[in-house]
Tab-separated table of C-alpha atoms in Angstrom:
chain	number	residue	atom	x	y	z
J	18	UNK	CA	-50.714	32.508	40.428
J	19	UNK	CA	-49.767	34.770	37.918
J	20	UNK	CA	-49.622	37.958	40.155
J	21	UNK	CA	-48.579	35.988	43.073
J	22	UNK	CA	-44.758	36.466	44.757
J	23	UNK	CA	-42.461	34.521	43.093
J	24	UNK	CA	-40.280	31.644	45.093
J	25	UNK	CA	-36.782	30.958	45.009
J	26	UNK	CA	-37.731	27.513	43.118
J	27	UNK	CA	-39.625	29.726	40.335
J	28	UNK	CA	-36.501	32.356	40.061
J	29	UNK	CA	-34.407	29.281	39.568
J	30	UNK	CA	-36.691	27.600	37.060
J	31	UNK	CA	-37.058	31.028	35.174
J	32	UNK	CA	-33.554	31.904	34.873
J	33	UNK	CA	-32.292	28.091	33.294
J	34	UNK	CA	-35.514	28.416	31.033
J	35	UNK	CA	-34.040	32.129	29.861
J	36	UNK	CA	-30.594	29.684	29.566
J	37	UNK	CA	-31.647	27.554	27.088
J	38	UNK	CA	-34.600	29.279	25.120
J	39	UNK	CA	-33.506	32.759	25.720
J	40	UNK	CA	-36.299	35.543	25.458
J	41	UNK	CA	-38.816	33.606	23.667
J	42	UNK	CA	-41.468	34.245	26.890
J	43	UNK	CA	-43.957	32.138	25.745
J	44	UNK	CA	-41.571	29.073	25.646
J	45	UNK	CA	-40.170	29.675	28.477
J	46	UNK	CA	-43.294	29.528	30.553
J	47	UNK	CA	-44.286	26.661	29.854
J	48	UNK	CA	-41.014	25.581	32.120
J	49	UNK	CA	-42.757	28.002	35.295
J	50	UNK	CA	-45.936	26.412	35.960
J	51	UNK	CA	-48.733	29.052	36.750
J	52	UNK	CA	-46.759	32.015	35.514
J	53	UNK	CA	-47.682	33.447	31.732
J	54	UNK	CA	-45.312	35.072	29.585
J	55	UNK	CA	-45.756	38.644	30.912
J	56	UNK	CA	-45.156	37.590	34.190
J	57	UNK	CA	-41.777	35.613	33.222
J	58	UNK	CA	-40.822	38.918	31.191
J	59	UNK	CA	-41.339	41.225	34.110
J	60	UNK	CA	-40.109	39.329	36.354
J	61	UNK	CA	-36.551	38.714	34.426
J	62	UNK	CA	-36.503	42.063	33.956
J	63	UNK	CA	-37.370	43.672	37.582
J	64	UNK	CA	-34.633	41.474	38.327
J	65	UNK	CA	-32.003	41.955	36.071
J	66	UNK	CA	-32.520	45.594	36.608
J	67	UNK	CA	-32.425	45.258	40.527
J	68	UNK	CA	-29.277	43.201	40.092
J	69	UNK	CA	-27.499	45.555	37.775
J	70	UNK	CA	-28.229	48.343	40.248
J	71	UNK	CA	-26.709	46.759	43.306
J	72	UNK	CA	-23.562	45.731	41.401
J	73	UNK	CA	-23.360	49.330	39.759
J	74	UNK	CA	-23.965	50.674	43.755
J	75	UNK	CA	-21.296	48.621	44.512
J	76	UNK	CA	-18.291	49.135	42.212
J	77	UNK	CA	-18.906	52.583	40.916
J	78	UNK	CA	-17.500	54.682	43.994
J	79	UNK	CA	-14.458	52.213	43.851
J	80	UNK	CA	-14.153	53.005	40.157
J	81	UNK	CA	-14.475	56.571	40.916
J	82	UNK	CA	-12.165	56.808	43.538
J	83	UNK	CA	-9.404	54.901	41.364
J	84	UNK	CA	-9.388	57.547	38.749
């Protein structure tokens, strides 16, 4: 399952595993059944990164229009 598409239940798992353990990826897992810790790294990533864009699409014209 490891290069399968993640679900919503997975995503939620993932992120209170990153809660508690942080960035140790090979503890954290162990609390995603099926997923290794590459997988839980990239994933965590791709979507911190995707996040981080939308917000920065989002506020920085209002930012720059404020100015």
């Amino acid at each position: 399952a490891g290069g399968a598409c993640w679900s919503s239940e997975e995503d939620t798992k993932l992120a209170e595993a990153v809660g508690r353990l942080g960035t140790n990826w090979t503890e954290v897992c162990t609390h995603v059944q099926g997923r290794d810790p590459r997988s839980c790294k990239n994933r965590w990533y791709a979507r911190h990164n995707r996040i981080i864009s939308e917000a920065k699409a989002q506020w920085l014209p209002l930012l720059f229009y404020s100015i």
